[in-house]
PDB file of C-alpha atoms (C1' of nucleotides) in Angstrom:
ATOM      1  CA  MET A1186      14.742 -37.033  16.484  1.00  0.00           C
ATOM      2  CA  ASN A1187      14.613 -34.121  18.844  1.00  0.00           C
ATOM      3  CA  LEU A1188      11.227 -33.164  20.025  1.00  0.00           C
ATOM      4  CA  GLU A1189      12.502 -30.247  21.997  1.00  0.00           C
ATOM      5  CA  SER A1190      14.347 -28.619  19.074  1.00  0.00           C
ATOM      6  CA  ASN A1191      11.375 -27.359  17.065  1.00  0.00           C
ATOM      7  CA  MET A1192      11.254 -23.855  18.571  1.00  0.00           C
ATOM      8  CA  ILE A1193      10.383 -21.429  15.875  1.00  0.00           C
ATOM      9  CA  ASN A1194      12.549 -18.390  15.331  1.00  0.00           C
ATOM     10  CA  ASP A1195      11.686 -14.664  15.397  1.00  0.00           C
ATOM     11  CA  GLU A1196      11.252 -14.491  11.655  1.00  0.00           C
ATOM     12  CA  GLN A1197       8.661 -17.305  11.487  1.00  0.00           C
ATOM     13  CA  ALA A1198       7.186 -16.035  14.867  1.00  0.00           C
ATOM     14  CA  VAL A1199       6.482 -12.801  12.649  1.00  0.00           C
ATOM     15  CA  GLU A1200       4.966 -14.629   9.801  1.00  0.00           C
ATOM     16  CA  ILE A1201       2.542 -16.232  12.566  1.00  0.00           C
ATOM     17  CA  PHE A1202       1.777 -12.688  14.042  1.00  0.00           C
ATOM     18  CA  LYS A1203       0.926 -11.362  10.509  1.00  0.00           C
ATOM     19  CA  ALA A1204      -1.388 -14.348   9.732  1.00  0.00           C
ATOM     20  CA  LEU A1205      -3.156 -13.561  12.866  1.00  0.00           C
ATOM     21  CA  SER A1206      -3.463 -10.001  12.605  1.00  0.00           C
ATOM     22  CA  ASN A1207      -6.733 -10.416  11.066  1.00  0.00           C
ATOM     23  CA  GLN A1208      -9.875 -11.343  12.811  1.00  0.00           C
ATOM     24  CA  ILE A1209     -11.408 -13.317  10.195  1.00  0.00           C
ATOM     25  CA  ARG A1210      -8.111 -15.665   9.966  1.00  0.00           C
ATOM     26  CA  VAL A1211      -8.192 -15.892  13.937  1.00  0.00           C
ATOM     27  CA  ASN A1212     -11.823 -17.065  13.521  1.00  0.00           C
ATOM     28  CA  ILE A1213     -10.759 -19.596  10.967  1.00  0.00           C
ATOM     29  CA  LEU A1214      -8.260 -21.102  13.185  1.00  0.00           C
ATOM     30  CA  GLN A1215     -10.772 -20.821  16.119  1.00  0.00           C
ATOM     31  CA  MET A1216     -13.514 -22.806  14.108  1.00  0.00           C
ATOM     32  CA  LEU A1217     -10.902 -25.698  13.312  1.00  0.00           C
ATOM     33  CA  LYS A1218     -10.509 -26.324  17.016  1.00  0.00           C
ATOM     34  CA  GLU A1219     -13.842 -28.008  17.074  1.00  0.00           C
ATOM     35  CA  PRO A1220     -15.012 -28.982  13.539  1.00  0.00           C
ATOM     36  CA  ASP A1221     -18.129 -30.917  14.496  1.00  0.00           C
ATOM     37  CA  ASN A1222     -19.422 -28.090  16.416  1.00  0.00           C
ATOM     38  CA  ASN A1223     -18.640 -25.276  14.331  1.00  0.00           C
ATOM     39  CA  PHE A1224     -19.724 -26.472  10.837  1.00  0.00           C
ATOM     40  CA  SER A1225     -22.901 -27.625   9.477  1.00  0.00           C
ATOM     41  CA  PRO A1226     -23.881 -31.557   9.998  1.00  0.00           C
ATOM     42  CA  GLN A1227     -23.265 -32.043   6.211  1.00  0.00           C
ATOM     43  CA  ALA A1228     -19.847 -30.644   5.999  1.00  0.00           C
ATOM     44  CA  HIS A1229     -16.873 -32.395   4.901  1.00  0.00           C
ATOM     45  CA  VAL A1230     -15.055 -33.131   7.923  1.00  0.00           C
ATOM     46  CA  ILE A1231     -12.616 -35.662   7.606  1.00  0.00           C
ATOM     47  CA  LYS A1232     -13.145 -38.693  10.187  1.00  0.00           C
ATOM     48  CA  GLU A1233     -10.537 -41.059   9.309  1.00  0.00           C
ATOM     49  CA  LYS A1234      -7.202 -41.177  11.194  1.00  0.00           C
ATOM     50  CA  ASP A1235      -5.624 -40.109   8.025  1.00  0.00           C
ATOM     51  CA  PHE A1236      -6.434 -36.548   8.294  1.00  0.00           C
ATOM     52  CA  ASP A1237      -8.986 -36.232  10.879  1.00  0.00           C
ATOM     53  CA  GLY A1238     -10.250 -32.932  11.730  1.00  0.00           C
ATOM     54  CA  GLY A1239      -9.671 -31.371   8.197  1.00  0.00           C
ATOM     55  CA  VAL A1240     -12.360 -29.292   6.661  1.00  0.00           C
ATOM     56  CA  CYS A1241     -12.818 -28.521   2.985  1.00  0.00           C
ATOM     57  CA  VAL A1242     -12.465 -24.882   1.656  1.00  0.00           C
ATOM     58  CA  SER A1243     -15.985 -24.338   0.345  1.00  0.00           C
ATOM     59  CA  ASP A1244     -17.486 -25.374   4.235  1.00  0.00           C
ATOM     60  CA  ILE A1245     -14.832 -22.785   5.607  1.00  0.00           C
ATOM     61  CA  ARG A1246     -15.991 -20.323   3.033  1.00  0.00           C
ATOM     62  CA  SER A1247     -19.769 -20.692   3.792  1.00  0.00           C
ATOM     63  CA  LYS A1248     -19.117 -20.130   7.509  1.00  0.00           C
ATOM     64  CA  VAL A1249     -16.885 -17.083   7.357  1.00  0.00           C
ATOM     65  CA  GLY A1250     -18.717 -15.406   4.281  1.00  0.00           C
ATOM     66  CA  LEU A1251     -16.043 -14.328   2.205  1.00  0.00           C
ATOM     67  CA  SER A1252     -15.652 -14.995  -1.377  1.00  0.00           C
ATOM     68  CA  GLN A1253     -14.276 -18.097  -2.476  1.00  0.00           C
ATOM     69  CA  SER A1254     -11.055 -16.819  -3.629  1.00  0.00           C
ATOM     70  CA  THR A1255     -10.367 -14.710  -0.401  1.00  0.00           C
ATOM     71  CA  THR A1256     -11.173 -17.682   1.574  1.00  0.00           C
ATOM     72  CA  SER A1257      -8.737 -19.770  -0.570  1.00  0.00           C
ATOM     73  CA  GLN A1258      -5.920 -16.977  -0.069  1.00  0.00           C
ATOM     74  CA  TYR A1259      -6.476 -16.622   3.709  1.00  0.00           C
ATOM     75  CA  LEU A1260      -5.945 -20.491   4.199  1.00  0.00           C
ATOM     76  CA  SER A1261      -2.774 -20.681   1.941  1.00  0.00           C
ATOM     77  CA  LEU A1262      -1.509 -17.626   4.062  1.00  0.00           C
ATOM     78  CA  LEU A1263      -2.194 -19.738   7.322  1.00  0.00           C
ATOM     79  CA  LEU A1264      -0.830 -22.674   5.425  1.00  0.00           C
ATOM     80  CA  GLN A1265       2.495 -20.723   4.805  1.00  0.00           C
ATOM     81  CA  SER A1266       2.876 -19.439   8.405  1.00  0.00           C
ATOM     82  CA  GLY A1267       2.422 -22.970   9.576  1.00  0.00           C
ATOM     83  CA  LEU A1268      -0.562 -22.588  11.555  1.00  0.00           C
ATOM     84  CA  VAL A1269      -2.362 -25.253   9.476  1.00  0.00           C
ATOM     85  CA  GLU A1270      -1.867 -28.034   7.224  1.00  0.00           C
ATOM     86  CA  MET A1271      -3.346 -29.038   4.179  1.00  0.00           C
ATOM     87  CA  LYS A1272      -4.299 -32.233   1.957  1.00  0.00           C
ATOM     88  CA  ARG A1273      -5.849 -32.663  -1.168  1.00  0.00           C
ATOM     89  CA  ILE A1274      -8.118 -35.698  -1.560  1.00  0.00           C
ATOM     90  CA  GLY A1275      -9.702 -35.848  -4.972  1.00  0.00           C
ATOM     91  CA  GLN A1276     -11.325 -32.419  -5.604  1.00  0.00           C
ATOM     92  CA  TRP A1277     -11.221 -31.390  -2.278  1.00  0.00           C
ATOM     93  CA  THR A1278      -8.506 -29.557  -0.114  1.00  0.00           C
ATOM     94  CA  TYR A1279      -8.699 -30.018   3.269  1.00  0.00           C
ATOM     95  CA  TYR A1280      -7.393 -27.764   6.054  1.00  0.00           C
ATOM     96  CA  ARG A1281      -6.689 -28.474   9.636  1.00  0.00           C
ATOM     97  CA  ARG A1282      -4.877 -26.958  12.584  1.00  0.00           C
ATOM     98  CA  ASN A1283      -1.100 -27.744  13.007  1.00  0.00           C
ATOM     99  CA  GLU A1284      -1.251 -28.061  16.652  1.00  0.00           C
ATOM    100  CA  GLU A1285       2.661 -28.730  16.942  1.00  0.00           C
ATOM    101  CA  THR A1286       3.417 -25.369  15.309  1.00  0.00           C
ATOM    102  CA  ILE A1287       0.718 -23.918  17.573  1.00  0.00           C
ATOM    103  CA  LYS A1288       2.291 -25.240  20.634  1.00  0.00           C
ATOM    104  CA  GLN A1289       5.806 -24.015  19.369  1.00  0.00           C
ATOM    105  CA  PHE A1290       4.287 -20.746  18.846  1.00  0.00           C
ATOM    106  CA  GLU A1291       2.920 -20.940  22.536  1.00  0.00           C
ATOM    107  CA  LYS A1292       6.267 -21.663  23.854  1.00  0.00           C
ATOM    108  CA  TYR A1293       7.818 -18.868  21.758  1.00  0.00           C
ATOM    109  CA  ILE A1294       5.624 -16.184  23.298  1.00  0.00           C
ATOM    110  CA  GLY A1295       6.357 -17.399  26.817  1.00  0.00           C
ATOM    111  CA  LEU A1296      10.131 -17.555  26.127  1.00  0.00           C
ATOM    112  CA  LYS A1297      10.831 -14.715  23.741  1.00  0.00           C
ATOM    113  CA  ILE A1298       8.317 -12.134  23.743  1.00  0.00           C
TER     114      ILE A1298
ATOM    115  CA  MET B 475     -10.342  -6.839  42.656  1.00  0.00           C
ATOM    116  CA  ASN B 476     -10.364 -10.157  40.572  1.00  0.00           C
ATOM    117  CA  LEU B 477      -7.052 -10.730  39.284  1.00  0.00           C
ATOM    118  CA  GLU B 478      -8.305 -13.533  36.987  1.00  0.00           C
ATOM    119  CA  SER B 479     -10.763 -11.488  34.960  1.00  0.00           C
ATOM    120  CA  ASN B 480      -8.289  -9.408  32.798  1.00  0.00           C
ATOM    121  CA  MET B 481      -8.265 -11.921  29.916  1.00  0.00           C
ATOM    122  CA  ILE B 482      -8.026 -10.094  26.741  1.00  0.00           C
ATOM    123  CA  ASN B 483     -10.690 -10.324  24.139  1.00  0.00           C
ATOM    124  CA  ASP B 484     -10.418 -11.425  20.584  1.00  0.00           C
ATOM    125  CA  GLU B 485     -10.297  -7.668  19.068  1.00  0.00           C
ATOM    126  CA  GLN B 486      -7.459  -6.608  21.428  1.00  0.00           C
ATOM    127  CA  ALA B 487      -5.532 -10.134  20.457  1.00  0.00           C
ATOM    128  CA  VAL B 488      -5.731  -8.948  16.750  1.00  0.00           C
ATOM    129  CA  GLU B 489      -4.512  -5.424  17.847  1.00  0.00           C
ATOM    130  CA  ILE B 490      -1.586  -7.158  19.645  1.00  0.00           C
ATOM    131  CA  PHE B 491      -1.026  -9.331  16.711  1.00  0.00           C
ATOM    132  CA  LYS B 492      -0.715  -6.163  14.353  1.00  0.00           C
ATOM    133  CA  ALA B 493       1.861  -4.590  16.688  1.00  0.00           C
ATOM    134  CA  LEU B 494       3.842  -7.856  16.712  1.00  0.00           C
ATOM    135  CA  SER B 495       3.625  -8.412  13.061  1.00  0.00           C
ATOM    136  CA  ASN B 496       6.759  -6.321  12.260  1.00  0.00           C
ATOM    137  CA  GLN B 497      10.279  -7.630  13.292  1.00  0.00           C
ATOM    138  CA  ILE B 498      11.472  -4.161  14.514  1.00  0.00           C
ATOM    139  CA  ARG B 499       8.529  -3.800  17.091  1.00  0.00           C
ATOM    140  CA  VAL B 500       9.108  -7.431  18.326  1.00  0.00           C
ATOM    141  CA  ASN B 501      12.851  -6.191  18.687  1.00  0.00           C
ATOM    142  CA  ILE B 502      11.793  -3.474  20.831  1.00  0.00           C
ATOM    143  CA  LEU B 503       9.650  -5.468  22.840  1.00  0.00           C
ATOM    144  CA  GLN B 504      12.591  -8.123  23.574  1.00  0.00           C
ATOM    145  CA  MET B 505      15.300  -5.286  24.073  1.00  0.00           C
ATOM    146  CA  LEU B 506      13.030  -3.967  26.732  1.00  0.00           C
ATOM    147  CA  LYS B 507      13.313  -7.337  28.694  1.00  0.00           C
ATOM    148  CA  GLU B 508      16.502  -6.325  30.038  1.00  0.00           C
ATOM    149  CA  PRO B 509      17.196  -2.672  29.609  1.00  0.00           C
ATOM    150  CA  ASP B 510      20.593  -2.844  31.458  1.00  0.00           C
ATOM    151  CA  ASN B 511      22.120  -5.429  28.943  1.00  0.00           C
ATOM    152  CA  ASN B 512      20.526  -3.995  25.886  1.00  0.00           C
ATOM    153  CA  PHE B 513      21.237  -0.251  25.945  1.00  0.00           C
ATOM    154  CA  SER B 514      24.144   1.679  26.368  1.00  0.00           C
ATOM    155  CA  PRO B 515      25.515   2.316  29.656  1.00  0.00           C
ATOM    156  CA  GLN B 516      24.856   6.007  29.498  1.00  0.00           C
ATOM    157  CA  ALA B 517      21.213   5.474  28.233  1.00  0.00           C
ATOM    158  CA  HIS B 518      18.397   6.740  30.245  1.00  0.00           C
ATOM    159  CA  VAL B 519      17.128   3.474  32.225  1.00  0.00           C
ATOM    160  CA  ILE B 520      14.942   4.540  35.053  1.00  0.00           C
ATOM    161  CA  LYS B 521      16.010   3.188  38.313  1.00  0.00           C
ATOM    162  CA  GLU B 522      13.480   4.501  40.630  1.00  0.00           C
ATOM    163  CA  LYS B 523      10.660   2.027  41.681  1.00  0.00           C
ATOM    164  CA  ASP B 524       8.438   4.562  40.229  1.00  0.00           C
ATOM    165  CA  PHE B 525       8.914   3.505  36.414  1.00  0.00           C
ATOM    166  CA  ASP B 526      11.896   0.938  37.204  1.00  0.00           C
ATOM    167  CA  GLY B 527      13.194  -0.235  33.623  1.00  0.00           C
ATOM    168  CA  GLY B 528      11.736   2.540  31.576  1.00  0.00           C
ATOM    169  CA  VAL B 529      13.809   3.631  28.584  1.00  0.00           C
ATOM    170  CA  CYS B 530      13.580   6.792  26.989  1.00  0.00           C
ATOM    171  CA  VAL B 531      12.579   7.068  23.158  1.00  0.00           C
ATOM    172  CA  SER B 532      16.040   8.254  21.786  1.00  0.00           C
ATOM    173  CA  ASP B 533      17.828   5.534  23.245  1.00  0.00           C
ATOM    174  CA  ILE B 534      15.377   3.007  21.863  1.00  0.00           C
ATOM    175  CA  ARG B 535      15.860   4.976  18.650  1.00  0.00           C
ATOM    176  CA  SER B 536      19.679   4.627  18.316  1.00  0.00           C
ATOM    177  CA  LYS B 537      19.306   0.974  18.942  1.00  0.00           C
ATOM    178  CA  VAL B 538      16.927   0.373  16.316  1.00  0.00           C
ATOM    179  CA  GLY B 539      18.319   2.622  13.832  1.00  0.00           C
ATOM    180  CA  LEU B 540      14.923   3.891  12.442  1.00  0.00           C
ATOM    181  CA  SER B 541      14.446   7.426  12.307  1.00  0.00           C
ATOM    182  CA  GLN B 542      13.201   9.571  15.095  1.00  0.00           C
ATOM    183  CA  SER B 543       9.582   9.668  14.064  1.00  0.00           C
ATOM    184  CA  THR B 544       9.229   6.016  12.957  1.00  0.00           C
ATOM    185  CA  THR B 545      10.686   5.011  16.517  1.00  0.00           C
ATOM    186  CA  SER B 546       7.952   7.259  18.123  1.00  0.00           C
ATOM    187  CA  GLN B 547       5.024   6.013  16.065  1.00  0.00           C
ATOM    188  CA  TYR B 548       6.170   2.267  16.519  1.00  0.00           C
ATOM    189  CA  LEU B 549       6.223   2.870  20.275  1.00  0.00           C
ATOM    190  CA  SER B 550       2.735   4.643  20.489  1.00  0.00           C
ATOM    191  CA  LEU B 551       1.376   1.519  18.178  1.00  0.00           C
ATOM    192  CA  LEU B 552       2.830  -0.659  20.936  1.00  0.00           C
ATOM    193  CA  LEU B 553       1.269   1.602  23.681  1.00  0.00           C
ATOM    194  CA  GLN B 554      -2.199   1.356  22.016  1.00  0.00           C
ATOM    195  CA  SER B 555      -1.888  -2.486  21.752  1.00  0.00           C
ATOM    196  CA  GLY B 556      -1.253  -2.515  25.531  1.00  0.00           C
ATOM    197  CA  LEU B 557       2.140  -4.356  25.353  1.00  0.00           C
ATOM    198  CA  VAL B 558       4.033  -1.493  26.709  1.00  0.00           C
ATOM    199  CA  GLU B 559       3.270   1.591  28.930  1.00  0.00           C
ATOM    200  CA  MET B 560       4.600   5.005  29.025  1.00  0.00           C
ATOM    201  CA  LYS B 561       5.456   7.766  31.250  1.00  0.00           C
ATOM    202  CA  ARG B 562       6.582  11.189  30.603  1.00  0.00           C
ATOM    203  CA  ILE B 563       9.304  12.757  32.982  1.00  0.00           C
ATOM    204  CA  GLY B 564      10.214  16.293  31.887  1.00  0.00           C
ATOM    205  CA  GLN B 565      11.527  16.245  28.549  1.00  0.00           C
ATOM    206  CA  TRP B 566      11.528  12.500  28.199  1.00  0.00           C
ATOM    207  CA  THR B 567       9.202   9.831  27.416  1.00  0.00           C
ATOM    208  CA  TYR B 568       9.874   6.403  29.080  1.00  0.00           C
ATOM    209  CA  TYR B 569       8.660   3.116  27.801  1.00  0.00           C
ATOM    210  CA  ARG B 570       8.729  -0.044  29.221  1.00  0.00           C
ATOM    211  CA  ARG B 571       6.997  -3.398  28.870  1.00  0.00           C
ATOM    212  CA  ASN B 572       3.245  -4.082  30.256  1.00  0.00           C
ATOM    213  CA  GLU B 573       4.051  -7.453  31.990  1.00  0.00           C
ATOM    214  CA  GLU B 574       0.305  -7.588  33.030  1.00  0.00           C
ATOM    215  CA  THR B 575      -0.914  -7.586  29.265  1.00  0.00           C
ATOM    216  CA  ILE B 576       1.824  -9.739  28.081  1.00  0.00           C
ATOM    217  CA  LYS B 577       1.026 -12.300  30.591  1.00  0.00           C
ATOM    218  CA  GLN B 578      -2.564 -11.975  29.664  1.00  0.00           C
ATOM    219  CA  PHE B 579      -1.716 -12.334  25.948  1.00  0.00           C
ATOM    220  CA  GLU B 580       0.035 -15.621  26.894  1.00  0.00           C
ATOM    221  CA  LYS B 581      -2.967 -16.988  28.401  1.00  0.00           C
ATOM    222  CA  TYR B 582      -5.142 -15.854  25.545  1.00  0.00           C
ATOM    223  CA  ILE B 583      -2.929 -17.933  23.036  1.00  0.00           C
ATOM    224  CA  GLY B 584      -3.193 -20.889  25.079  1.00  0.00           C
ATOM    225  CA  LEU B 585      -6.961 -20.811  25.589  1.00  0.00           C
ATOM    226  CA  LYS B 586      -8.225 -19.283  22.680  1.00  0.00           C
ATOM    227  CA  ILE B 587      -5.771 -20.025  19.572  1.00  0.00           C
TER     228      ILE B 587
ATOM    229  C1'  DA C1124     -14.653 -35.504 -24.738  1.00  0.00           C
ATOM    230  C1'  DA C1125     -17.650 -32.473 -22.624  1.00  0.00           C
ATOM    231  C1'  DA C1126     -19.856 -30.813 -18.704  1.00  0.00           C
ATOM    232  C1'  DT C1127     -19.617 -29.903 -13.694  1.00  0.00           C
ATOM    233  C1'  DA C1128     -17.653 -28.983  -9.424  1.00  0.00           C
ATOM    234  C1'  DA C1129     -13.950 -27.516  -5.899  1.00  0.00           C
ATOM    235  C1'  DT C1130      -9.938 -25.072  -5.682  1.00  0.00           C
ATOM    236  C1'  DA C1131      -6.155 -21.620  -6.934  1.00  0.00           C
ATOM    237  C1'  DT C1132      -4.226 -17.876  -9.544  1.00  0.00           C
ATOM    238  C1'  DA C1133      -4.166 -13.355 -11.810  1.00  0.00           C
ATOM    239  C1'  DG C1134      -5.649  -8.960 -12.008  1.00  0.00           C
ATOM    240  C1'  DA C1135      -7.263  -4.757  -9.923  1.00  0.00           C
ATOM    241  C1'  DG C1136      -9.155  -0.795  -7.012  1.00  0.00           C
ATOM    242  C1'  DA C1137      -9.296   0.522  -2.319  1.00  0.00           C
ATOM    243  C1'  DT C1138      -7.325   0.832   2.081  1.00  0.00           C
ATOM    244  C1'  DA C1139      -3.461   0.249   5.193  1.00  0.00           C
ATOM    245  C1'  DT C1140       1.362  -0.137   6.700  1.00  0.00           C
ATOM    246  C1'  DC C1141       6.263   1.468   6.087  1.00  0.00           C
ATOM    247  C1'  DG C1142       9.521   4.618   7.025  1.00  0.00           C
ATOM    248  C1'  DC C1143      11.296   9.315   5.953  1.00  0.00           C
ATOM    249  C1'  DA C1144      11.688  14.433   6.315  1.00  0.00           C
ATOM    250  C1'  DA C1145       9.628  18.488   8.041  1.00  0.00           C
ATOM    251  C1'  DA C1146       6.900  21.029  10.994  1.00  0.00           C
ATOM    252  C1'  DT C1147       5.038  21.377  15.672  1.00  0.00           C
ATOM    253  C1'  DT C1148       4.598  20.847  20.508  1.00  0.00           C
ATOM    254  C1'  DA C1149       6.606  20.447  25.111  1.00  0.00           C
ATOM    255  C1'  DT C1150      10.246  21.078  28.355  1.00  0.00           C
ATOM    256  C1'  DC C1151      14.386  22.660  30.177  1.00  0.00           C
ATOM    257  C1'  DA C1152      18.189  25.991  30.801  1.00  0.00           C
ATOM    258  C1'  DA C1153      20.543  30.370  30.241  1.00  0.00           C
TER     259       DA C1153
ATOM    260  C1'  DT D 908      12.411  35.127  26.092  1.00  0.00           C
ATOM    261  C1'  DT D 909      15.522  32.862  23.602  1.00  0.00           C
ATOM    262  C1'  DG D 910      17.655  28.705  22.562  1.00  0.00           C
ATOM    263  C1'  DA D 911      18.499  23.991  22.578  1.00  0.00           C
ATOM    264  C1'  DT D 912      16.797  19.108  23.291  1.00  0.00           C
ATOM    265  C1'  DA D 913      12.999  15.427  23.390  1.00  0.00           C
ATOM    266  C1'  DA D 914       9.049  13.737  21.501  1.00  0.00           C
ATOM    267  C1'  DT D 915       4.796  13.837  18.707  1.00  0.00           C
ATOM    268  C1'  DT D 916       2.194  14.876  14.585  1.00  0.00           C
ATOM    269  C1'  DT D 917       1.728  15.548   9.519  1.00  0.00           C
ATOM    270  C1'  DG D 918       2.360  14.935   5.084  1.00  0.00           C
ATOM    271  C1'  DC D 919       4.121  11.813   1.607  1.00  0.00           C
ATOM    272  C1'  DG D 920       5.401   8.205  -1.761  1.00  0.00           C
ATOM    273  C1'  DA D 921       6.413   3.334  -1.689  1.00  0.00           C
ATOM    274  C1'  DT D 922       4.795  -0.979  -0.691  1.00  0.00           C
ATOM    275  C1'  DA D 923       1.595  -4.399   1.266  1.00  0.00           C
ATOM    276  C1'  DT D 924      -2.779  -6.030   2.418  1.00  0.00           C
ATOM    277  C1'  DC D 925      -7.954  -6.335   1.658  1.00  0.00           C
ATOM    278  C1'  DT D 926     -11.257  -8.544  -1.178  1.00  0.00           C
ATOM    279  C1'  DC D 927     -13.559  -8.681  -5.037  1.00  0.00           C
ATOM    280  C1'  DT D 928     -14.476 -10.781 -10.031  1.00  0.00           C
ATOM    281  C1'  DA D 929     -12.637 -13.442 -13.900  1.00  0.00           C
ATOM    282  C1'  DT D 930     -10.012 -16.955 -15.181  1.00  0.00           C
ATOM    283  C1'  DA D 931      -7.378 -21.001 -14.867  1.00  0.00           C
ATOM    284  C1'  DT D 932      -6.418 -25.730 -12.976  1.00  0.00           C
ATOM    285  C1'  DT D 933      -7.567 -30.249 -11.197  1.00  0.00           C
ATOM    286  C1'  DA D 934     -10.465 -34.038 -10.482  1.00  0.00           C
ATOM    287  C1'  DT D 935     -15.079 -36.233 -11.433  1.00  0.00           C
ATOM    288  C1'  DT D 936     -18.954 -37.704 -13.835  1.00  0.00           C
ATOM    289  C1'  DT D 937     -21.346 -38.495 -17.835  1.00  0.00           C
TER     290       DT D 937
END
DNA sequence: AAATAATATAGAGATATCGCAAATTATCAA
DNA sequence: TTGATAATTTGCGATATCTCTATATTATTT
């Protein structure tokens, strides 16, 4: 598998720009950089290697102060753009950053913008 | 003057993301990377060191295929975000990339996103 | 099977963006 | 000063985004 061939294209880049064109969504992505520091101690932050760093929707919701549905929609928008990944475990849905996409996005900015 | 202190803040970054959340505006920024290759030979591309690489609105308009007013609005949106700079010379308004902002934006992505 | 909890989806009103045509402003040339 | 050219601003209908409440779905617990 060629690890250097994952460069995103213009279309996907625009989807990412849209996802980031909202301060709260940027904040969510930033919070997820350090879940242990940015969420309450009793938050559901996954520790297992399985989906390490994943945070559940309601914990994100209580940080951003939006309604449950808006939080959910913002997260699925971030998911569609590829900036985060998601895993459902039981009744919880965990979201965490997709560092691979973020790295390719950075690369795109440097080369194409 | 401290050249390392120009890092953009979250708010300005969101303005840049908004400016880039449209394929045509991304195209404009990309075209302006190499004006000589991307515009017609008779286009008004500034050569003087004064505002080297600046391209006038009507030449940009004929490349992107939008109306004159939309092109003008898109360019002033890019201007507000800081991604381009502008200079009026006679009856023409020239736009070119603001490489300093773009560099700081790249840096922002790497550090803050 | 029913109640509870977490999340997603649907529906809606307010606001913003998209992109055009028309009107206005600015500059130049005759 | 009149006319032509370049660009900006204004006004508008169409579409998209924002963010909520209400409802549906999925999973757990009793």
